[in-house]
Structures are given as structure tokens and as C-alpha cells.
Amino acid sequence: MARRYDPQRRRRIIDAAIRVVGRGGIAGLSHRSVAAEADVPLGSTTYHFRTLDELMVAALRQAGEGFAGLVAARGGLEDPRTDLATSLAALMGEWLAGDRTDVELEYELYLAALRRPALRPVAAEWCEGLAGQLSRRTDPVTARALVALMDGIFLQVLLTGTAYDEAYARDVLRRVIPEGRPGTGRRAEDAGARTPRRGPTGT
């Protein structure tokens, strides 16, 4: 019997892998568990993804579209009249207020790169892609610093279970953006008059 043509099978396998990780973490991911979740023969998963690392790379690349995709969808970030820190802090809150499982999943796959070198180029793509978007509003070094800071805030919220503080995020993001550079969205005298908000530790 001829094999039935299924152009969406590869995508369904990736979606299934993401659901498996979302339910049981990286430890529960295998070709067999993904095949069962996708309702496809085991041979289909190994045909499209020879190794588990290949499958995880595809899952990370797809899951990593989360926050970066949200940023890309907001054309207002490219408007020099808007305050970049305010816009980013609001987008962070929007993302965290959505399906928390999706957020946790993206970071679980992202952090899996610590143990799986094959995932590191994809994790780097995520950081570089987001920094590239932010570079349209500020210089490349500041863009990379903003990405690192947002990563830290996301991880603190996810790992400690504390509520996301949008005002705090906005203030610390604003401190990274050099005064007088595009993206501050405020006058220097306004910035000087603003009393910095203290972080959770009082620093």
C-alpha cells in the first residue's frame, strides 16, 4: 500500500513534542511518547527527526516564537515617539498574563541548551532575533542588554512564583537605555525629576 501523503505530519509531530514537554518536562520527551501524542507511527517521528536533539531543536525553534513573535507583531515599538521601556514592560506583562504553560515551556526548552549543545545555536537565534528587533530603536549593545534583563525578569517570575511587577520592569529597563538615545521617549528633565523605583531587595 502506498504511503498516504501527509504534508502536515512534521508540524503535528513538533506540536506533539511541545505538548509532551509542557505536560511532563524534557524528561518525558522521547520518539515513542511523541509518536503516541501525535497519533502517528513511531517510524514517522524517526523519519522526520533522526535524533531526539533534532526534534528538540525544531520544538525550541517553534516555541521560541512566543515573546519574540509578540514583539514583532507590535509595530508601535518602531515608533520613536513611544517610550521603549514602557512598551516592553507592557508586552512582558501581556505575555506572562497569557497561557503560563506556554511561557514555562519556552523557557524549559531554552534552558535545556545548558545540557544539550545542539540547542545552543537555536537559543542564540532567539536572543539575536529579539535584539535585532530592538536595535531598530536603540544601539545594538543596549538592545542585547535589554534582552538579557528581560530574560532575568522572566526567569525570576517563573522560578519564584512572584507576581510580575510591570512598574518595576519598566523602571529597570529604562535605566539600561542611555539618556538622549532614541527609545527613551521622555525629556531629560523629566527623567531627572523621576524618583527611581526600588527593587524587591530595596536596592
Tab-separated table of N, CA and C in Angstrom, residues 14-91:
chain	number	residue	atom	x	y	z
A	14	ILE	N	5.986	18.051	15.736
A	14	ILE	CA	6.582	19.123	16.550
A	14	ILE	C	5.581	19.609	17.594
A	15	ASP	N	4.332	19.818	17.178
A	15	ASP	CA	3.294	20.252	18.119
A	15	ASP	C	3.131	19.238	19.245
A	16	ALA	N	3.188	17.953	18.886
A	16	ALA	CA	3.050	16.903	19.891
A	16	ALA	C	4.224	16.936	20.869
A	17	ALA	N	5.432	17.164	20.357
A	17	ALA	CA	6.612	17.249	21.224
A	17	ALA	C	6.468	18.397	22.215
A	18	ILE	N	5.942	19.509	21.748
A	18	ILE	CA	5.747	20.667	22.623
A	18	ILE	C	4.726	20.334	23.714
A	19	ARG	N	3.663	19.616	23.360
A	19	ARG	CA	2.661	19.241	24.365
A	19	ARG	C	3.242	18.263	25.385
A	20	VAL	N	4.061	17.331	24.908
A	20	VAL	CA	4.679	16.356	25.817
A	20	VAL	C	5.565	17.071	26.825
A	21	VAL	N	6.392	17.998	26.359
A	21	VAL	CA	7.270	18.752	27.267
A	21	VAL	C	6.436	19.615	28.198
A	22	GLY	N	5.364	20.194	27.677
A	22	GLY	CA	4.502	21.033	28.506
A	22	GLY	C	3.869	20.264	29.656
A	23	ARG	N	3.574	18.999	29.438
A	23	ARG	CA	2.943	18.180	30.484
A	23	ARG	C	3.950	17.593	31.458
A	24	GLY	N	5.031	17.038	30.923
A	24	GLY	CA	5.940	16.286	31.787
A	24	GLY	C	7.376	16.741	31.794
A	25	GLY	N	7.662	17.843	31.111
A	25	GLY	CA	9.034	18.320	31.089
A	25	GLY	C	9.877	17.582	30.057
A	26	ILE	N	11.138	18.013	29.956
A	26	ILE	CA	12.070	17.423	28.996
A	26	ILE	C	12.252	15.931	29.247
A	27	ALA	N	12.211	15.526	30.516
A	27	ALA	CA	12.462	14.119	30.861
A	27	ALA	C	11.449	13.184	30.212
A	28	GLY	N	10.260	13.682	29.927
A	28	GLY	CA	9.224	12.833	29.351
A	28	GLY	C	9.247	12.772	27.836
A	29	LEU	N	10.216	13.444	27.217
A	29	LEU	CA	10.268	13.517	25.754
A	29	LEU	C	11.036	12.335	25.172
A	30	SER	N	10.408	11.614	24.274
A	30	SER	CA	11.054	10.530	23.539
A	30	SER	C	10.326	10.384	22.208
A	31	HIS	N	10.954	9.700	21.272
A	31	HIS	CA	10.281	9.463	19.998
A	31	HIS	C	8.969	8.715	20.215
A	32	ARG	N	8.990	7.787	21.142
A	32	ARG	CA	7.792	6.977	21.381
A	32	ARG	C	6.664	7.811	21.982
A	33	SER	N	6.987	8.645	22.973
A	33	SER	CA	5.944	9.459	23.610
A	33	SER	C	5.373	10.478	22.632
A	34	VAL	N	6.224	11.009	21.775
A	34	VAL	CA	5.761	11.987	20.788
A	34	VAL	C	4.906	11.313	19.722
A	35	ALA	N	5.303	10.116	19.291
A	35	ALA	CA	4.513	9.380	18.302
A	35	ALA	C	3.114	9.093	18.845
A	36	ALA	N	3.047	8.703	20.111
A	36	ALA	CA	1.744	8.415	20.715
A	36	ALA	C	0.902	9.679	20.812
A	37	GLU	N	1.534	10.777	21.193
A	37	GLU	CA	0.813	12.049	21.322
A	37	GLU	C	0.312	12.544	19.976
A	38	ALA	N	1.122	12.373	18.938
A	38	ALA	CA	0.748	12.843	17.601
A	38	ALA	C	-0.144	11.845	16.861
A	39	ASP	N	-0.302	10.647	17.437
A	39	ASP	CA	-1.089	9.590	16.809
A	39	ASP	C	-0.534	9.246	15.431
A	40	VAL	N	0.794	9.029	15.404
A	40	VAL	CA	1.467	8.617	14.165
A	40	VAL	C	2.347	7.417	14.497
A	41	PRO	N	2.733	6.632	13.503
A	41	PRO	CA	3.640	5.517	13.763
A	41	PRO	C	4.981	6.016	14.302
A	42	LEU	N	5.607	5.187	15.117
A	42	LEU	CA	6.920	5.548	15.659
A	42	LEU	C	7.907	5.862	14.541
A	43	GLY	N	7.819	5.124	13.440
A	43	GLY	CA	8.722	5.354	12.322
A	43	GLY	C	8.604	6.734	11.720
A	44	SER	N	7.431	7.360	11.879
A	44	SER	CA	7.255	8.709	11.331
A	44	SER	C	8.092	9.729	12.086
A	45	THR	N	8.185	9.561	13.403
A	45	THR	CA	8.975	10.518	14.189
A	45	THR	C	10.456	10.379	13.872
A	46	THR	N	10.916	9.141	13.726
A	46	THR	CA	12.343	8.951	13.424
A	46	THR	C	12.660	9.279	11.965
A	47	TYR	N	11.655	9.223	11.096
A	47	TYR	CA	11.858	9.599	9.694
A	47	TYR	C	12.082	11.110	9.585
A	48	HIS	N	11.261	11.882	10.286
A	48	HIS	CA	11.375	13.339	10.220
A	48	HIS	C	12.482	13.872	11.140
A	49	PHE	N	12.728	13.182	12.255
A	49	PHE	CA	13.724	13.650	13.238
A	49	PHE	C	14.553	12.446	13.668
A	50	ARG	N	15.716	12.342	13.073
A	50	ARG	CA	16.559	11.170	13.290
A	50	ARG	C	16.948	10.998	14.752
A	51	THR	N	17.236	12.107	15.418
A	51	THR	CA	17.634	12.057	16.820
A	51	THR	C	16.677	12.907	17.657
A	52	LEU	N	16.741	12.691	18.963
A	52	LEU	CA	15.908	13.479	19.880
A	52	LEU	C	16.341	14.943	19.872
A	53	ASP	N	17.633	15.161	19.698
A	53	ASP	CA	18.118	16.543	19.631
A	53	ASP	C	17.506	17.287	18.440
A	54	GLU	N	17.385	16.613	17.303
A	54	GLU	CA	16.782	17.250	16.135
A	54	GLU	C	15.335	17.640	16.422
A	55	LEU	N	14.623	16.764	17.110
A	55	LEU	CA	13.239	17.053	17.461
A	55	LEU	C	13.162	18.217	18.444
A	56	MET	N	14.079	18.254	19.410
A	56	MET	CA	14.075	19.339	20.394
A	56	MET	C	14.443	20.670	19.750
A	57	VAL	N	15.353	20.646	18.795
A	57	VAL	CA	15.714	21.865	18.069
A	57	VAL	C	14.484	22.428	17.354
A	58	ALA	N	13.731	21.555	16.686
A	58	ALA	CA	12.529	22.003	15.978
A	58	ALA	C	11.493	22.545	16.953
A	59	ALA	N	11.346	21.868	18.108
A	59	ALA	CA	10.368	22.313	19.101
A	59	ALA	C	10.772	23.660	19.693
A	60	LEU	N	12.070	23.827	19.995
A	60	LEU	CA	12.543	25.093	20.554
A	60	LEU	C	12.367	26.223	19.552
A	61	ARG	N	12.656	25.950	18.277
A	61	ARG	CA	12.531	26.990	17.262
A	61	ARG	C	11.071	27.443	17.139
A	62	GLN	N	10.149	26.492	17.243
A	62	GLN	CA	8.731	26.849	17.140
A	62	GLN	C	8.237	27.517	18.415
A	63	ALA	N	8.585	26.958	19.581
A	63	ALA	CA	8.135	27.531	20.846
A	63	ALA	C	8.750	28.901	21.080
A	64	GLY	N	9.969	29.108	20.561
A	64	GLY	CA	10.667	30.374	20.765
A	64	GLY	C	10.060	31.543	20.034
A	65	GLU	N	9.017	31.292	19.251
A	65	GLU	CA	8.328	32.378	18.562
A	65	GLU	C	7.431	33.160	19.509
A	66	GLY	N	7.290	32.694	20.752
A	66	GLY	CA	6.371	33.296	21.714
A	66	GLY	C	6.553	34.783	21.931
A	67	PHE	N	7.480	35.165	22.829
A	67	PHE	CA	7.639	36.586	23.151
A	67	PHE	C	8.195	37.367	21.965
A	68	ALA	N	9.159	36.784	21.256
A	68	ALA	CA	9.722	37.473	20.088
A	68	ALA	C	8.638	37.736	19.046
A	69	GLY	N	7.725	36.776	18.892
A	69	GLY	CA	6.632	36.958	17.948
A	69	GLY	C	5.693	38.061	18.385
A	70	LEU	N	5.479	38.154	19.691
A	70	LEU	CA	4.621	39.212	20.216
A	70	LEU	C	5.242	40.580	19.961
A	71	VAL	N	6.545	40.681	20.178
A	71	VAL	CA	7.248	41.938	19.924
A	71	VAL	C	7.168	42.305	18.442
A	72	ALA	N	7.378	41.307	17.581
A	72	ALA	CA	7.344	41.566	16.138
A	72	ALA	C	5.969	42.028	15.676
A	73	ALA	N	4.940	41.544	16.353
A	73	ALA	CA	3.574	41.889	15.953
A	73	ALA	C	3.183	43.303	16.367
A	74	ARG	N	3.984	43.913	17.230
A	74	ARG	CA	3.651	45.255	17.714
A	74	ARG	C	4.475	46.289	16.962
A	75	GLY	N	3.955	46.785	15.874
A	75	GLY	CA	4.681	47.772	15.083
A	75	GLY	C	4.965	49.053	15.835
A	76	GLY	N	4.210	49.290	16.920
A	76	GLY	CA	4.393	50.516	17.690
A	76	GLY	C	5.759	50.631	18.317
A	77	LEU	N	6.456	49.483	18.484
A	77	LEU	CA	7.793	49.525	19.077
A	77	LEU	C	8.768	50.279	18.182
A	78	GLU	N	8.459	50.374	16.909
A	78	GLU	CA	9.350	51.061	15.979
A	78	GLU	C	9.046	52.551	15.903
A	79	ASP	N	8.010	52.977	16.580
A	79	ASP	CA	7.641	54.391	16.583
A	79	ASP	C	8.529	55.137	17.578
A	80	PRO	N	9.396	56.042	17.129
A	80	PRO	CA	10.320	56.731	18.045
A	80	PRO	C	9.615	57.621	19.063
A	81	ARG	N	8.325	57.870	18.849
A	81	ARG	CA	7.589	58.726	19.793
A	81	ARG	C	7.142	57.956	21.034
A	82	THR	N	7.201	56.631	20.976
A	82	THR	CA	6.789	55.833	22.126
A	82	THR	C	7.980	55.567	23.039
A	83	ASP	N	7.689	55.349	24.303
A	83	ASP	CA	8.733	55.031	25.277
A	83	ASP	C	9.024	53.533	25.202
A	84	LEU	N	10.240	53.174	24.852
A	84	LEU	CA	10.587	51.778	24.624
A	84	LEU	C	10.442	50.951	25.893
A	85	ALA	N	10.905	51.476	27.015
A	85	ALA	CA	10.823	50.725	28.267
A	85	ALA	C	9.370	50.459	28.652
A	86	THR	N	8.520	51.458	28.492
A	86	THR	CA	7.098	51.286	28.809
A	86	THR	C	6.460	50.235	27.909
A	87	SER	N	6.777	50.296	26.626
A	87	SER	CA	6.202	49.340	25.679
A	87	SER	C	6.658	47.917	25.979
A	88	LEU	N	7.952	47.735	26.249
A	88	LEU	CA	8.467	46.400	26.529
A	88	LEU	C	7.895	45.843	27.827
A	89	ALA	N	7.811	46.666	28.862
A	89	ALA	CA	7.261	46.205	30.134
A	89	ALA	C	5.809	45.775	29.972
A	90	ALA	N	5.052	46.510	29.161
A	90	ALA	CA	3.657	46.145	28.915
A	90	ALA	C	3.562	44.831	28.150
A	91	LEU	N	4.434	44.644	27.160
A	91	LEU	CA	4.429	43.401	26.390
A	91	LEU	C	4.827	42.210	27.265
